[in-house]
Amino acid sequence: VQLQALGGGSVQAGGSLRLSCALSGRTLGTYVMGWFRQAPGKEREFVAVINWSGNSIDYADSVKGRFTISRDKNMVFLQMDSLKPEDTAVYYCAADLRWSMVVAGRGSRGPGTLVTVSS
């Protein structure tokens, strides 16, 4: 499968950005999709995950109440509000048939998109 994340950019603290990601290729199956991020010099960090139907969602504690994940079939979105400088990172979209793989930042992933939040 192929994944393409779009929508990164620069924003001031308190601002918003919306990321999107398209899943394409051999996508037969009910793929779980999600997002993880990696800041310079830091470990990869889970951000959010959503199942195929959209009725099961989970977030990292650090983004709960500020980020919203949604999907429309093979598209997944991440609405990021009230952004903080510590949200600065490269954001990656991930997809897998297994929930645990997406939460671990494993499975298929595409090129990341950079989000920079200035104070």
PDB file of C-alpha atoms in Angstrom:
ATOM      1  CA  VAL A   1       0.000   0.000   0.000  1.00  0.00           C
ATOM      2  CA  GLN A   2       1.028   3.615  -0.432  1.00  0.00           C
ATOM      3  CA  LEU A   3       0.365   6.525   1.856  1.00  0.00           C
ATOM      4  CA  GLN A   4       0.689  10.219   1.152  1.00  0.00           C
ATOM      5  CA  ALA A   5       0.373  12.745   3.957  1.00  0.00           C
ATOM      6  CA  LEU A   6      -0.364  16.385   3.181  1.00  0.00           C
ATOM      7  CA  GLY A   7      -1.115  19.559   5.051  1.00  0.00           C
ATOM      8  CA  GLY A   8       1.913  20.352   7.157  1.00  0.00           C
ATOM      9  CA  GLY A   9       3.214  23.864   7.561  1.00  0.00           C
ATOM     10  CA  SER A  10       4.149  26.577   9.994  1.00  0.00           C
ATOM     11  CA  VAL A  11       1.762  28.119  12.465  1.00  0.00           C
ATOM     12  CA  GLN A  12       1.905  30.161  15.640  1.00  0.00           C
ATOM     13  CA  ALA A  13       1.043  28.666  18.989  1.00  0.00           C
ATOM     14  CA  GLY A  14      -2.699  28.445  19.438  1.00  0.00           C
ATOM     15  CA  GLY A  15      -3.273  28.029  15.730  1.00  0.00           C
ATOM     16  CA  SER A  16      -4.680  25.119  13.750  1.00  0.00           C
ATOM     17  CA  LEU A  17      -3.637  22.826  10.938  1.00  0.00           C
ATOM     18  CA  ARG A  18      -5.391  19.970   9.195  1.00  0.00           C
ATOM     19  CA  LEU A  19      -3.442  16.981   7.905  1.00  0.00           C
ATOM     20  CA  SER A  20      -4.787  14.527   5.400  1.00  0.00           C
ATOM     21  CA  CYS A  21      -3.547  11.177   4.167  1.00  0.00           C
ATOM     22  CA  ALA A  22      -4.637   8.980   1.285  1.00  0.00           C
ATOM     23  CA  LEU A  23      -4.247   5.207   1.308  1.00  0.00           C
ATOM     24  CA  SER A  24      -3.842   3.668  -2.115  1.00  0.00           C
ATOM     25  CA  GLY A  25      -2.587   0.537  -3.782  1.00  0.00           C
ATOM     26  CA  ARG A  26      -3.624  -2.963  -2.722  1.00  0.00           C
ATOM     27  CA  THR A  27      -6.041  -1.842  -0.044  1.00  0.00           C
ATOM     28  CA  LEU A  28      -8.329  -4.845   0.166  1.00  0.00           C
ATOM     29  CA  GLY A  29      -9.212  -5.171   3.808  1.00  0.00           C
ATOM     30  CA  THR A  30     -10.362  -3.027   6.671  1.00  0.00           C
ATOM     31  CA  TYR A  31      -7.267  -0.998   7.375  1.00  0.00           C
ATOM     32  CA  VAL A  32      -6.697   0.763  10.654  1.00  0.00           C
ATOM     33  CA  MET A  33      -5.158   4.173  10.046  1.00  0.00           C
ATOM     34  CA  GLY A  34      -3.458   6.656  12.259  1.00  0.00           C
ATOM     35  CA  TRP A  35      -0.777   9.209  12.862  1.00  0.00           C
ATOM     36  CA  PHE A  36       2.500   9.296  14.702  1.00  0.00           C
ATOM     37  CA  ARG A  37       5.161  11.961  14.900  1.00  0.00           C
ATOM     38  CA  GLN A  38       8.853  12.364  15.478  1.00  0.00           C
ATOM     39  CA  ALA A  39      10.537  15.498  16.694  1.00  0.00           C
ATOM     40  CA  PRO A  40      14.262  16.099  16.122  1.00  0.00           C
ATOM     41  CA  GLY A  41      16.319  14.083  18.564  1.00  0.00           C
ATOM     42  CA  LYS A  42      13.261  12.376  20.048  1.00  0.00           C
ATOM     43  CA  GLU A  43      11.641   8.989  19.845  1.00  0.00           C
ATOM     44  CA  ARG A  44       8.733   8.264  17.565  1.00  0.00           C
ATOM     45  CA  GLU A  45       5.456   9.098  19.322  1.00  0.00           C
ATOM     46  CA  PHE A  46       1.956   7.772  18.725  1.00  0.00           C
ATOM     47  CA  VAL A  47      -0.596  10.533  18.090  1.00  0.00           C
ATOM     48  CA  ALA A  48      -3.978   9.072  17.092  1.00  0.00           C
ATOM     49  CA  VAL A  49      -5.583   5.975  15.593  1.00  0.00           C
ATOM     50  CA  ILE A  50      -8.950   5.153  14.044  1.00  0.00           C
ATOM     51  CA  ASN A  51     -10.449   1.898  12.870  1.00  0.00           C
ATOM     52  CA  TRP A  52     -12.097   1.209   9.523  1.00  0.00           C
ATOM     53  CA  SER A  53     -15.617   2.197  10.549  1.00  0.00           C
ATOM     54  CA  GLY A  54     -14.514   5.177  12.598  1.00  0.00           C
ATOM     55  CA  ASN A  55     -16.241   3.985  15.747  1.00  0.00           C
ATOM     56  CA  SER A  56     -13.044   3.185  17.588  1.00  0.00           C
ATOM     57  CA  ILE A  57     -10.568   6.004  18.193  1.00  0.00           C
ATOM     58  CA  ASP A  58      -7.701   6.626  20.555  1.00  0.00           C
ATOM     59  CA  TYR A  59      -5.341   9.526  21.183  1.00  0.00           C
ATOM     60  CA  ALA A  60      -2.076  10.108  22.946  1.00  0.00           C
ATOM     61  CA  ASP A  61      -2.627  11.915  26.229  1.00  0.00           C
ATOM     62  CA  SER A  62      -0.531  14.809  24.958  1.00  0.00           C
ATOM     63  CA  VAL A  63      -3.042  15.646  22.203  1.00  0.00           C
ATOM     64  CA  LYS A  64      -6.386  14.687  23.759  1.00  0.00           C
ATOM     65  CA  GLY A  65      -8.888  17.513  23.558  1.00  0.00           C
ATOM     66  CA  ARG A  66      -6.835  19.347  20.929  1.00  0.00           C
ATOM     67  CA  PHE A  67      -6.519  16.927  18.016  1.00  0.00           C
ATOM     68  CA  THR A  68      -9.334  15.140  16.209  1.00  0.00           C
ATOM     69  CA  ILE A  69      -8.864  12.154  13.916  1.00  0.00           C
ATOM     70  CA  SER A  70     -11.463  11.213  11.330  1.00  0.00           C
ATOM     71  CA  ARG A  71     -11.639   9.200   8.156  1.00  0.00           C
ATOM     72  CA  ASP A  72     -13.596   8.728   4.991  1.00  0.00           C
ATOM     73  CA  LYS A  73     -12.878   5.243   3.627  1.00  0.00           C
ATOM     74  CA  ASN A  74      -9.244   5.336   2.542  1.00  0.00           C
ATOM     75  CA  MET A  75      -8.634   8.913   3.634  1.00  0.00           C
ATOM     76  CA  VAL A  76      -7.667   9.868   7.169  1.00  0.00           C
ATOM     77  CA  PHE A  77      -7.559  13.378   8.593  1.00  0.00           C
ATOM     78  CA  LEU A  78      -6.004  14.974  11.650  1.00  0.00           C
ATOM     79  CA  GLN A  79      -7.470  18.284  12.763  1.00  0.00           C
ATOM     80  CA  MET A  80      -4.963  19.921  15.059  1.00  0.00           C
ATOM     81  CA  ASP A  81      -6.200  22.830  17.174  1.00  0.00           C
ATOM     82  CA  SER A  82      -4.606  24.805  19.992  1.00  0.00           C
ATOM     83  CA  LEU A  83      -1.190  23.863  18.689  1.00  0.00           C
ATOM     84  CA  LYS A  84       1.790  24.158  20.997  1.00  0.00           C
ATOM     85  CA  PRO A  85       5.499  24.479  20.202  1.00  0.00           C
ATOM     86  CA  GLU A  86       5.984  20.962  21.548  1.00  0.00           C
ATOM     87  CA  ASP A  87       3.762  19.676  18.732  1.00  0.00           C
ATOM     88  CA  THR A  88       6.538  20.552  16.293  1.00  0.00           C
ATOM     89  CA  ALA A  89       7.540  17.351  14.510  1.00  0.00           C
ATOM     90  CA  VAL A  90       7.385  15.409  11.296  1.00  0.00           C
ATOM     91  CA  TYR A  91       3.974  13.758  11.189  1.00  0.00           C
ATOM     92  CA  TYR A  92       3.562  10.385   9.529  1.00  0.00           C
ATOM     93  CA  CYS A  93       0.448   8.593   8.422  1.00  0.00           C
ATOM     94  CA  ALA A  94       0.341   4.853   9.101  1.00  0.00           C
ATOM     95  CA  ALA A  95      -1.933   2.025   8.063  1.00  0.00           C
ATOM     96  CA  ASP A  96      -2.195  -1.646   8.919  1.00  0.00           C
ATOM     97  CA  LEU A  97      -4.781  -4.352   9.370  1.00  0.00           C
ATOM     98  CA  ARG A  98      -3.784  -4.525  13.041  1.00  0.00           C
ATOM     99  CA  TRP A  99      -4.549  -1.764  15.546  1.00  0.00           C
ATOM    100  CA  SER A 100      -1.407  -2.468  17.568  1.00  0.00           C
ATOM    101  CA  MET A 101       0.855  -1.957  14.564  1.00  0.00           C
ATOM    102  CA  VAL A 102      -0.506   1.498  13.871  1.00  0.00           C
ATOM    103  CA  VAL A 103      -0.238   2.511  17.528  1.00  0.00           C
ATOM    104  CA  ALA A 104       3.377   1.343  17.477  1.00  0.00           C
ATOM    105  CA  GLY A 105       4.050   3.460  14.408  1.00  0.00           C
ATOM    106  CA  ARG A 106       4.715   0.346  12.370  1.00  0.00           C
ATOM    107  CA  GLY A 107       2.986  -1.088   9.353  1.00  0.00           C
ATOM    108  CA  SER A 108       2.851   0.882   6.147  1.00  0.00           C
ATOM    109  CA  ARG A 109       3.706   4.537   6.314  1.00  0.00           C
ATOM    110  CA  GLY A 110       4.311   7.306   3.842  1.00  0.00           C
ATOM    111  CA  PRO A 111       6.637  10.267   3.697  1.00  0.00           C
ATOM    112  CA  GLY A 112       6.055  12.587   6.597  1.00  0.00           C
ATOM    113  CA  THR A 113       4.891  16.159   6.600  1.00  0.00           C
ATOM    114  CA  LEU A 114       6.554  18.785   8.764  1.00  0.00           C
ATOM    115  CA  VAL A 115       4.534  20.737  11.306  1.00  0.00           C
ATOM    116  CA  THR A 116       6.277  23.698  12.925  1.00  0.00           C
ATOM    117  CA  VAL A 117       4.650  25.602  15.761  1.00  0.00           C
ATOM    118  CA  SER A 118       6.299  28.809  16.861  1.00  0.00           C
ATOM    119  CA  SER A 119       5.802  30.476  20.211  1.00  0.00           C
TER     120      SER A 119
END
